[in-house]
Short mmCIF file of C-alpha atoms and ligand atoms in Angstrom, two decimals:
data_model
loop_
_atom_site.label_atom_id
_atom_site.label_comp_id
_atom_site.label_asym_id
_atom_site.label_seq_id
_atom_site.Cartn_x
_atom_site.Cartn_y
_atom_site.Cartn_z
CA MET A 1 0.00 -0.02 -0.01
CA ILE A 2 1.53 3.34 -1.00
CA ALA A 3 0.64 6.88 0.10
CA VAL A 4 -1.65 9.10 -1.96
CA GLU A 5 1.17 11.56 -2.72
CA GLU A 6 3.48 8.84 -3.96
CA ALA A 7 0.76 7.30 -6.13
CA LEU A 8 0.04 10.70 -7.62
CA ALA A 9 3.74 11.39 -8.29
CA ARG A 10 4.11 8.03 -10.07
CA ILE A 11 1.01 8.66 -12.19
CA LEU A 12 2.14 12.15 -13.16
CA ALA A 13 5.61 10.88 -14.06
CA ALA A 14 3.93 8.83 -16.81
CA MET A 15 1.88 11.69 -18.25
CA PRO A 16 3.98 13.90 -20.53
CA ALA A 17 2.30 16.95 -22.06
CA LEU A 18 0.58 16.15 -25.33
CA PRO A 19 1.61 17.89 -28.56
CA ALA A 20 0.20 21.25 -29.59
CA GLU A 21 -2.40 21.71 -32.28
CA THR A 22 -4.01 24.72 -33.92
CA VAL A 23 -7.62 25.43 -33.08
CA GLY A 24 -10.04 28.21 -33.97
CA LEU A 25 -11.09 30.58 -31.26
CA ARG A 26 -14.54 28.99 -31.17
CA GLU A 27 -13.03 25.73 -29.92
CA ALA A 28 -10.48 27.31 -27.63
CA LEU A 29 -12.44 27.75 -24.39
CA GLY A 30 -11.07 25.53 -21.60
CA ARG A 31 -8.07 24.37 -23.62
CA VAL A 32 -4.54 25.05 -22.46
CA LEU A 33 -2.43 27.41 -24.50
CA ALA A 34 0.78 25.92 -25.86
CA GLU A 35 2.07 29.21 -27.34
CA PRO A 36 1.27 32.71 -26.13
CA VAL A 37 -1.44 34.83 -27.70
CA ILE A 38 0.38 37.83 -29.19
CA ALA A 39 -1.51 40.96 -30.27
CA ARG A 40 -1.54 41.36 -34.03
CA LEU A 41 -2.63 44.98 -33.79
CA THR A 42 -2.73 47.99 -31.48
CA GLN A 43 -5.97 48.82 -29.70
CA PRO A 44 -7.23 51.43 -30.06
CA PRO A 45 -5.41 51.96 -33.35
CA SER A 46 -5.34 55.74 -32.79
CA ALA A 47 -6.56 58.14 -30.10
CA VAL A 48 -10.37 57.91 -29.86
CA SER A 49 -13.12 59.45 -27.81
CA ALA A 50 -14.40 57.64 -24.72
CA MET A 51 -17.76 59.51 -24.81
CA ASP A 52 -20.28 61.11 -27.06
CA GLY A 53 -19.53 64.87 -27.19
CA TYR A 54 -17.29 67.35 -28.94
CA ALA A 55 -13.62 67.21 -29.81
CA VAL A 56 -12.04 70.52 -28.84
CA ARG A 57 -8.75 72.23 -28.22
CA ALA A 58 -8.43 72.28 -24.42
CA GLU A 59 -7.06 75.84 -24.50
CA ASP A 60 -10.21 77.06 -26.28
CA VAL A 61 -12.51 75.91 -23.48
CA ALA A 62 -10.28 76.54 -20.46
CA THR A 63 -12.48 79.38 -19.18
CA ALA A 64 -15.88 77.89 -20.01
CA SER A 65 -18.55 77.91 -17.32
CA PRO A 66 -22.36 78.12 -17.32
CA GLY A 67 -22.00 81.87 -16.60
CA THR A 68 -19.32 82.47 -19.23
CA PRO A 69 -19.84 79.80 -21.89
CA VAL A 70 -17.54 79.45 -24.88
CA THR A 71 -19.08 79.15 -28.33
CA LEU A 72 -17.39 76.98 -30.94
CA ARG A 73 -18.19 76.36 -34.58
CA GLN A 74 -18.92 72.74 -35.52
CA ILE A 75 -16.96 71.84 -38.65
CA GLY A 76 -17.65 68.12 -38.95
CA GLU A 77 -18.34 64.72 -37.42
CA ALA A 78 -16.23 61.79 -36.25
CA PRO A 79 -18.35 58.68 -35.64
CA ALA A 80 -16.81 55.32 -34.61
CA GLY A 81 -15.35 53.84 -37.76
CA GLY A 82 -15.16 57.18 -39.57
CA ALA A 83 -12.66 59.97 -39.19
CA TYR A 84 -12.93 63.71 -39.71
CA GLY A 85 -10.30 64.41 -42.34
CA GLY A 86 -9.49 68.03 -41.51
CA THR A 87 -7.89 69.82 -38.60
CA VAL A 88 -9.63 71.48 -35.67
CA GLY A 89 -8.45 75.06 -35.52
CA PRO A 90 -9.01 77.79 -32.87
CA GLY A 91 -12.71 78.30 -32.14
CA GLU A 92 -13.68 75.08 -33.93
CA THR A 93 -15.05 71.74 -32.80
CA VAL A 94 -15.99 68.33 -34.28
CA ARG A 95 -19.00 66.36 -33.18
CA ILE A 96 -17.59 63.04 -31.94
CA PHE A 97 -19.01 59.73 -30.75
CA THR A 98 -17.67 56.97 -28.49
CA GLY A 99 -14.87 55.25 -30.40
CA GLY A 100 -14.63 58.03 -32.95
CA PRO A 101 -11.04 58.98 -33.88
CA LEU A 102 -9.83 62.18 -32.27
CA PRO A 103 -9.35 64.68 -35.13
CA GLU A 104 -6.09 66.45 -35.84
CA GLY A 105 -5.75 69.62 -33.78
CA ALA A 106 -8.15 68.52 -30.99
CA ASP A 107 -6.77 67.21 -27.72
CA SER A 108 -9.81 66.86 -25.51
CA ILE A 109 -13.48 65.88 -25.39
CA VAL A 110 -16.30 67.92 -23.89
CA ILE A 111 -19.09 65.50 -23.07
CA GLN A 112 -22.44 66.18 -24.63
CA GLU A 113 -24.04 66.87 -21.24
CA ASN A 114 -21.75 69.94 -20.79
CA THR A 115 -22.80 71.56 -24.06
CA ALA A 116 -25.77 73.16 -25.82
CA SER A 117 -26.26 73.27 -29.56
CA ASP A 118 -28.30 75.45 -31.93
CA GLY A 119 -27.47 73.06 -34.79
CA LYS A 120 -24.45 75.03 -35.97
CA ASN A 121 -22.79 76.64 -33.00
CA ILE A 122 -21.91 74.69 -29.91
CA THR A 123 -21.96 76.29 -26.50
CA ILE A 124 -19.45 74.78 -24.11
CA LEU A 125 -20.37 75.10 -20.46
CA LYS A 126 -17.39 73.47 -18.75
CA PRO A 127 -13.63 73.23 -19.40
CA ALA A 128 -12.06 69.94 -20.53
CA PRO A 129 -8.32 69.65 -19.79
CA ALA A 130 -6.06 68.06 -22.42
CA GLY A 131 -6.63 64.32 -22.66
CA HIS A 132 -10.07 64.49 -21.07
CA TYR A 133 -12.15 61.47 -22.19
CA VAL A 134 -9.50 60.62 -24.78
CA ARG A 135 -8.40 57.00 -25.06
CA PRO A 136 -4.81 57.25 -26.30
CA GLU A 137 -3.56 54.96 -29.06
CA GLY A 138 -2.63 51.55 -27.57
CA LEU A 139 -4.46 52.16 -24.28
CA ASP A 140 -5.66 48.55 -24.18
CA PHE A 141 -2.67 46.82 -25.83
CA ARG A 142 -0.03 47.24 -28.52
CA ALA A 143 0.88 44.98 -31.42
CA GLY A 144 3.45 42.41 -30.25
CA GLU A 145 2.30 42.39 -26.64
CA VAL A 146 1.53 39.05 -24.96
CA GLY A 147 -2.17 38.86 -24.20
CA VAL A 148 -2.37 35.35 -22.76
CA ALA A 149 0.67 33.46 -21.57
CA ALA A 150 1.40 29.90 -22.63
CA GLY A 151 0.37 27.27 -20.09
CA ARG A 152 -2.89 28.94 -19.13
CA ARG A 153 -6.31 27.33 -19.40
CA LEU A 154 -8.29 29.67 -21.60
CA THR A 155 -11.12 31.45 -19.87
CA VAL A 156 -14.06 33.22 -21.46
CA ARG A 157 -12.16 36.49 -20.89
CA ASP A 158 -9.07 35.14 -22.65
CA VAL A 159 -11.17 34.21 -25.67
CA GLY A 160 -12.44 37.79 -25.78
CA LEU A 161 -8.92 39.21 -25.52
CA ALA A 162 -7.53 36.91 -28.24
CA ALA A 163 -10.39 37.96 -30.51
CA ALA A 164 -9.69 41.64 -29.82
CA MET A 165 -6.04 41.01 -30.60
CA ASN A 166 -7.08 39.63 -34.02
CA VAL A 167 -5.78 36.18 -33.22
CA PRO A 168 -8.40 33.83 -34.71
CA TRP A 169 -6.27 30.65 -34.43
CA LEU A 170 -4.48 29.51 -31.30
CA ARG A 171 -1.88 26.85 -30.52
CA THR A 172 -3.26 24.74 -27.74
CA ARG A 173 -2.50 21.32 -26.27
CA ARG A 174 -4.39 18.49 -27.81
CA ARG A 175 -7.25 17.43 -25.57
CA PRO A 176 -6.33 14.16 -23.80
CA ARG A 177 -8.32 11.23 -25.14
CA ILE A 178 -9.48 9.06 -22.29
CA ALA A 179 -11.16 5.70 -22.88
CA VAL A 180 -13.45 4.59 -20.07
CA LEU A 181 -14.32 0.93 -19.59
CA SER A 182 -16.67 -0.24 -16.83
CA THR A 183 -16.55 -3.85 -15.63
CA GLY A 184 -19.08 -5.96 -13.86
CA ASP A 185 -21.64 -8.69 -14.71
CA GLU A 186 -24.23 -6.86 -12.65
CA LEU A 187 -24.14 -3.62 -14.66
CA VAL A 188 -26.39 -2.25 -17.37
CA MET A 189 -26.18 1.13 -19.04
CA PRO A 190 -28.64 3.86 -17.99
CA GLY A 191 -31.85 3.55 -19.99
CA GLU A 192 -31.49 -0.18 -20.54
CA VAL A 193 -33.85 -2.77 -19.11
CA VAL A 194 -32.69 -3.59 -15.59
CA GLY A 195 -32.95 -7.32 -14.88
CA PRO A 196 -33.09 -9.01 -11.48
CA ASN A 197 -30.02 -8.32 -9.37
CA GLN A 198 -28.71 -5.86 -11.90
CA ILE A 199 -27.78 -2.25 -11.18
CA ILE A 200 -27.07 0.72 -13.36
CA GLY A 201 -23.43 1.22 -14.24
CA SER A 202 -23.06 4.90 -13.52
CA ASN A 203 -19.28 5.13 -13.50
CA GLY A 204 -18.86 5.32 -17.25
CA LEU A 205 -21.11 8.34 -17.45
CA SER A 206 -19.77 10.12 -14.39
CA LEU A 207 -16.15 9.60 -15.43
CA ALA A 208 -16.80 10.70 -18.99
CA ALA A 209 -18.42 13.86 -17.60
CA PHE A 210 -15.45 14.33 -15.28
CA VAL A 211 -12.97 13.96 -18.14
CA GLU A 212 -14.82 16.46 -20.27
CA ALA A 213 -15.25 18.98 -17.44
CA ARG A 214 -11.48 18.80 -17.03
CA GLY A 215 -10.74 19.49 -20.68
CA GLY A 216 -10.31 15.92 -21.96
CA GLU A 217 -12.21 13.98 -24.60
CA ALA A 218 -13.91 10.85 -23.26
CA MET A 219 -14.81 7.69 -25.10
CA ILE A 220 -17.13 5.34 -23.26
CA LEU A 221 -16.11 1.82 -24.21
CA GLY A 222 -19.14 0.34 -22.44
CA ILE A 223 -19.38 -2.45 -19.90
CA ALA A 224 -17.15 -5.50 -19.88
CA PRO A 225 -18.44 -8.68 -18.21
CA ASP A 226 -16.34 -10.26 -15.49
CA ASN A 227 -14.66 -12.72 -17.78
CA ILE A 228 -11.01 -12.78 -18.63
CA ASP A 229 -11.38 -13.21 -22.39
CA ALA A 230 -13.87 -10.39 -22.81
CA LEU A 231 -11.83 -8.14 -20.57
CA ALA A 232 -8.66 -8.97 -22.40
CA ARG A 233 -10.31 -8.17 -25.70
CA LEU A 234 -11.73 -4.89 -24.54
CA THR A 235 -8.59 -3.66 -22.82
CA SER A 236 -6.32 -4.68 -25.68
CA ASP A 237 -7.66 -2.12 -28.13
CA THR A 238 -6.66 1.21 -26.68
CA ARG A 239 -5.72 2.58 -30.10
CA GLY A 240 -5.77 6.35 -30.10
CA ALA A 241 -6.35 6.71 -26.36
CA ASP A 242 -3.86 8.59 -24.25
CA LEU A 243 -5.11 6.82 -21.13
CA LEU A 244 -7.42 3.89 -20.44
CA VAL A 245 -9.49 4.18 -17.31
CA THR A 246 -11.29 1.09 -16.02
CA THR A 247 -13.65 0.82 -13.09
CA GLY A 248 -14.32 -2.19 -10.92
CA GLY A 249 -12.63 -5.53 -10.90
CA VAL A 250 -9.42 -4.42 -9.23
CA SER A 251 -9.77 -5.53 -5.65
CA VAL A 252 -9.15 -9.00 -4.28
CA GLY A 253 -12.52 -10.67 -4.91
CA GLU A 254 -12.43 -13.68 -7.23
CA HIS A 255 -14.29 -11.68 -9.87
CA ASP A 256 -11.63 -8.97 -9.83
CA LEU A 257 -10.09 -9.84 -13.09
CA VAL A 258 -8.71 -6.69 -14.61
CA ARG A 259 -5.14 -7.38 -13.57
CA GLU A 260 -5.30 -10.93 -14.75
CA ALA A 261 -6.76 -9.91 -18.09
CA LEU A 262 -4.07 -7.28 -18.58
CA GLY A 263 -1.36 -9.75 -17.56
CA ASP A 264 -1.45 -11.49 -20.92
CA GLN A 265 -0.89 -8.25 -22.82
CA GLY A 266 2.53 -7.30 -21.58
CA PHE A 267 1.03 -5.22 -18.80
CA SER A 268 3.56 -3.55 -16.62
CA LEU A 269 2.14 -2.89 -13.17
CA ASP A 270 3.29 0.14 -11.21
CA PHE A 271 1.06 -0.20 -8.14
CA TRP A 272 -2.42 -1.39 -7.22
CA LYS A 273 -3.07 -0.47 -3.63
CA ILE A 274 -3.07 2.93 -2.00
CA ALA A 275 -3.54 4.10 1.54
CA MET A 276 -6.73 5.96 0.83
CA ARG A 277 -10.42 5.74 1.71
CA PRO A 278 -12.54 5.53 -0.31
CA GLY A 279 -10.51 3.72 -2.93
CA LYS A 280 -7.91 1.32 -1.63
CA PRO A 281 -7.70 -0.77 -4.79
CA LEU A 282 -6.31 1.55 -7.42
CA LEU A 283 -4.29 0.06 -10.18
CA PHE A 284 -1.77 1.90 -12.33
CA GLY A 285 0.49 0.59 -15.06
CA THR A 286 0.98 0.53 -18.81
CA VAL A 287 0.18 -1.74 -21.72
CA GLY A 288 2.51 -0.86 -24.55
CA ASP A 289 2.52 2.93 -24.65
CA THR A 290 -0.86 3.36 -23.01
CA PRO A 291 -1.10 4.09 -19.31
CA ILE A 292 -3.95 2.35 -17.52
CA LEU A 293 -5.65 3.64 -14.41
CA GLY A 294 -7.86 1.03 -12.80
CA LEU A 295 -10.32 2.74 -10.49
CA PRO A 296 -12.40 0.94 -7.86
CA GLY A 297 -15.92 -0.01 -8.79
CA ASN A 298 -17.86 1.69 -6.04
CA PRO A 299 -19.22 4.86 -7.60
CA VAL A 300 -17.99 7.17 -4.85
CA SER A 301 -14.57 5.57 -4.80
CA SER A 302 -14.19 5.88 -8.54
CA LEU A 303 -15.16 9.56 -8.59
CA VAL A 304 -13.09 10.48 -5.57
CA CYS A 305 -10.09 8.72 -7.13
CA ALA A 306 -10.84 10.61 -10.32
CA ILE A 307 -10.71 13.88 -8.39
CA VAL A 308 -7.46 12.97 -6.65
CA PHE A 309 -5.62 11.22 -9.50
CA LEU A 310 -7.34 11.42 -12.87
CA GLY A 311 -7.87 15.21 -12.75
CA PRO A 312 -4.20 15.98 -12.16
CA ALA A 313 -3.24 13.40 -14.86
CA ILE A 314 -5.48 15.17 -17.40
CA ASP A 315 -4.00 18.51 -16.34
CA ALA A 316 -0.46 17.15 -16.82
CA MET A 317 -1.29 15.90 -20.32
CA GLN A 318 -2.52 19.37 -21.15
CA GLY A 319 0.78 20.83 -20.01
CA LEU A 320 -0.60 22.41 -16.90
CA GLY A 321 2.00 22.53 -14.16
CA GLN A 322 1.05 20.92 -10.88
CA ALA A 323 1.34 24.15 -8.96
CA PRO A 324 0.56 23.34 -5.35
CA LYS A 325 -3.00 24.41 -4.79
CA PRO A 326 -3.47 26.75 -1.85
CA ALA A 327 -4.71 24.63 1.03
CA THR A 328 -8.38 25.24 1.61
CA ALA A 329 -9.52 25.03 5.19
CA ALA A 330 -12.79 24.90 7.06
CA VAL A 331 -13.79 24.28 10.64
CA LEU A 332 -15.34 20.98 11.54
CA GLY A 333 -19.07 20.93 12.19
CA ALA A 334 -18.98 17.61 14.06
CA PRO A 335 -16.32 15.65 15.93
CA LEU A 336 -14.32 12.92 14.18
CA GLY A 337 -12.60 9.91 15.67
CA PRO A 338 -8.90 9.19 15.11
CA ASN A 339 -7.91 8.08 11.61
CA ASP A 340 -6.11 4.88 10.69
CA ARG A 341 -3.27 4.57 8.15
CA ARG A 342 -5.41 5.47 5.13
CA GLN A 343 -5.93 9.04 4.00
CA ASP A 344 -9.66 9.72 4.30
CA TYR A 345 -11.85 11.77 1.99
CA LEU A 346 -15.13 12.43 3.76
CA ARG A 347 -18.20 13.81 1.96
CA ALA A 348 -19.33 16.96 3.78
CA GLN A 349 -21.65 19.91 3.48
CA LEU A 350 -20.49 23.51 3.88
CA THR A 351 -22.26 26.23 5.86
CA HIS A 352 -21.08 29.48 7.41
CA ASP A 353 -21.00 30.25 11.11
CA GLY A 354 -21.72 33.60 12.75
CA ASP A 355 -18.10 34.73 12.21
CA GLY A 356 -18.33 34.00 8.48
CA ARG A 357 -16.08 30.93 8.78
CA ARG A 358 -16.77 27.95 6.57
CA VAL A 359 -18.04 24.97 8.50
CA ALA A 360 -17.67 21.50 7.00
CA THR A 361 -20.04 18.90 8.44
CA PRO A 362 -19.42 15.31 7.31
CA PHE A 363 -22.35 13.12 6.41
CA ASP A 364 -23.01 10.49 9.10
CA ARG A 365 -22.70 7.60 6.70
CA GLN A 366 -19.73 7.46 4.35
CA ASP A 367 -20.36 4.15 2.59
CA SER A 368 -18.60 4.28 -0.78
CA SER A 369 -21.68 3.02 -2.63
CA MET A 370 -23.65 6.13 -1.63
CA LEU A 371 -23.51 8.34 -4.70
CA ALA A 372 -26.33 10.58 -3.53
CA THR A 373 -24.28 11.92 -0.62
CA LEU A 374 -21.41 12.66 -3.04
CA ALA A 375 -23.76 14.57 -5.33
CA HIS A 376 -25.12 16.49 -2.36
CA ALA A 377 -21.72 17.21 -0.81
CA ASP A 378 -20.05 20.60 -1.15
CA CYS A 379 -16.57 19.41 -0.30
CA LEU A 380 -14.43 16.49 0.78
CA ILE A 381 -12.75 16.70 4.16
CA VAL A 382 -9.19 15.35 3.84
CA ARG A 383 -7.91 13.54 6.89
CA PRO A 384 -4.26 12.50 6.73
CA PRO A 385 -3.22 9.03 7.85
CA GLN A 386 -3.10 8.67 11.64
CA ALA A 387 -4.84 12.00 12.20
CA PRO A 388 -5.84 12.24 15.86
CA ALA A 389 -9.45 12.63 16.93
CA ALA A 390 -10.80 16.08 16.05
CA ALA A 391 -13.42 18.16 17.83
CA ALA A 392 -16.13 20.32 16.33
CA GLY A 393 -14.50 23.72 15.67
CA ASP A 394 -11.08 22.26 14.77
CA THR A 395 -9.60 23.29 11.43
CA VAL A 396 -9.52 20.70 8.66
CA ALA A 397 -8.33 20.65 5.05
CA ILE A 398 -11.04 20.37 2.41
CA VAL A 399 -11.29 19.86 -1.34
CA PRO A 400 -14.15 22.05 -2.59
CA LEU A 401 -16.28 20.17 -5.13
CA ALA A 402 -17.97 22.86 -7.22
CA GLY A 403 -15.41 24.61 -9.37
CA GLY A 404 -16.12 27.12 -12.09
CA VAL A 405 -19.27 26.94 -14.14
CA ILE A 406 -19.30 23.16 -14.35
CA GLY A 407 -18.86 21.80 -10.84
CA ILE A 408 -17.26 18.45 -10.27
P1 AMP B 501 -15.85 -4.11 -7.82
O1 AMP B 501 -14.69 -3.21 -7.60
O2 AMP B 501 -15.96 -4.56 -9.25
O3 AMP B 501 -15.86 -5.25 -6.85
O4 AMP B 501 -17.15 -3.23 -7.55
C1 AMP B 501 -17.38 -2.77 -6.26
C2 AMP B 501 -18.82 -2.35 -6.15
O5 AMP B 501 -19.11 -1.28 -7.01
C3 AMP B 501 -19.84 -3.45 -6.51
O6 AMP B 501 -20.89 -3.39 -5.61
C4 AMP B 501 -20.26 -3.08 -7.89
O7 AMP B 501 -21.57 -3.53 -8.16
C5 AMP B 501 -20.21 -1.57 -7.86
N1 AMP B 501 -19.92 -1.06 -9.19
C6 AMP B 501 -18.91 -1.45 -9.99
N2 AMP B 501 -18.92 -0.75 -11.14
C7 AMP B 501 -19.96 0.09 -11.03
C8 AMP B 501 -20.49 1.10 -11.93
N3 AMP B 501 -19.96 1.33 -13.12
N4 AMP B 501 -21.54 1.79 -11.51
C9 AMP B 501 -22.10 1.54 -10.31
N5 AMP B 501 -21.65 0.65 -9.46
C10 AMP B 501 -20.58 -0.08 -9.80
MG1 MG B 502 -17.00 -5.91 -10.23
#
């Protein structure tokens, strides 16, 4: 039995970053940038107005006030996308709109609200110092500037910035292709007729959703019966997959056949037992070039192991560094007994106490078949091996479960 950290380190060591590919901006959200986004133009391309109003020479309107207004002659218009071709001279002004290019000669904008117009002459009621409401050329960014650094998972905001920088194609890491095979004679797919003593195999669907929420591409291989030949056949064809994930059939029951089935295919085993609960039986190794992660069958164990191991593996394949995540803490809402030598991940709900502190209260029952409590949990409380008994109010480490728009 090896520790969680060691298991994770061994898995990550076998997950080099995948090659880069070019994708259009429409497919870029959530992918990891392999090369930086570099601005192909300067924004704004020239000085423009930030408001609707009048482009003026600041010195012309320096003394303007409601009592002593300054009258200017309007000589043209500068809408967004159009420029006034001439020059603003003394006593002149150009009607300008938000985004309109600042005309030659003008250096300031008087907003519409501080003016009055008789259709030809414009009365200015307030001064506007040089640069007032002017967006200088390159205020947002300049051609050649890095907009988004390589190694970052692209957010909605990044997509907007890349678009503004006129970068319609990006170099991103290929999405990891993860094949998911469930095992078990008792399983049928959701929607199928459920016979006596059969249950729904939910792991394939939950793991595929997990993979996709994490930026991978999942292929559900279906359900393999607990029979060596069928398992061998189904696990032998991992063509095109960057990682094969199996669920079930990896503990010590006589129907736990995944290891045996892989044995005939030149399987090289790295480890298959970890000091963790839920999820002691966790198998990792390779067949040929394909790494294989054998997750436990119990639905909670398989998803918790996905959170702890599969997620970081998918990140690594996308070239995301494993920057240590800031430890998240909460106070315990109920006492816990001392822990044994396995690292515990307890499903818990989060509330806030009167001081605004987060309180994590574990569910009473933590059976690893209970998927409903996992779905209803807000976090997992992480208890290290041999942790002493803890009282309500003690601080504990947690893994929050809902992240971003698509929660895990
Ligand atoms: P195993 O690791 O194959 O012994 O499975 C452990 C438990 O998890 C058994 O009760 C299985 O019925 C259950 N199980 C295995 N695979 C799945 C699955 N895909 N969906 C739901 N339950 C499963
Ligand atoms: Mg089984």
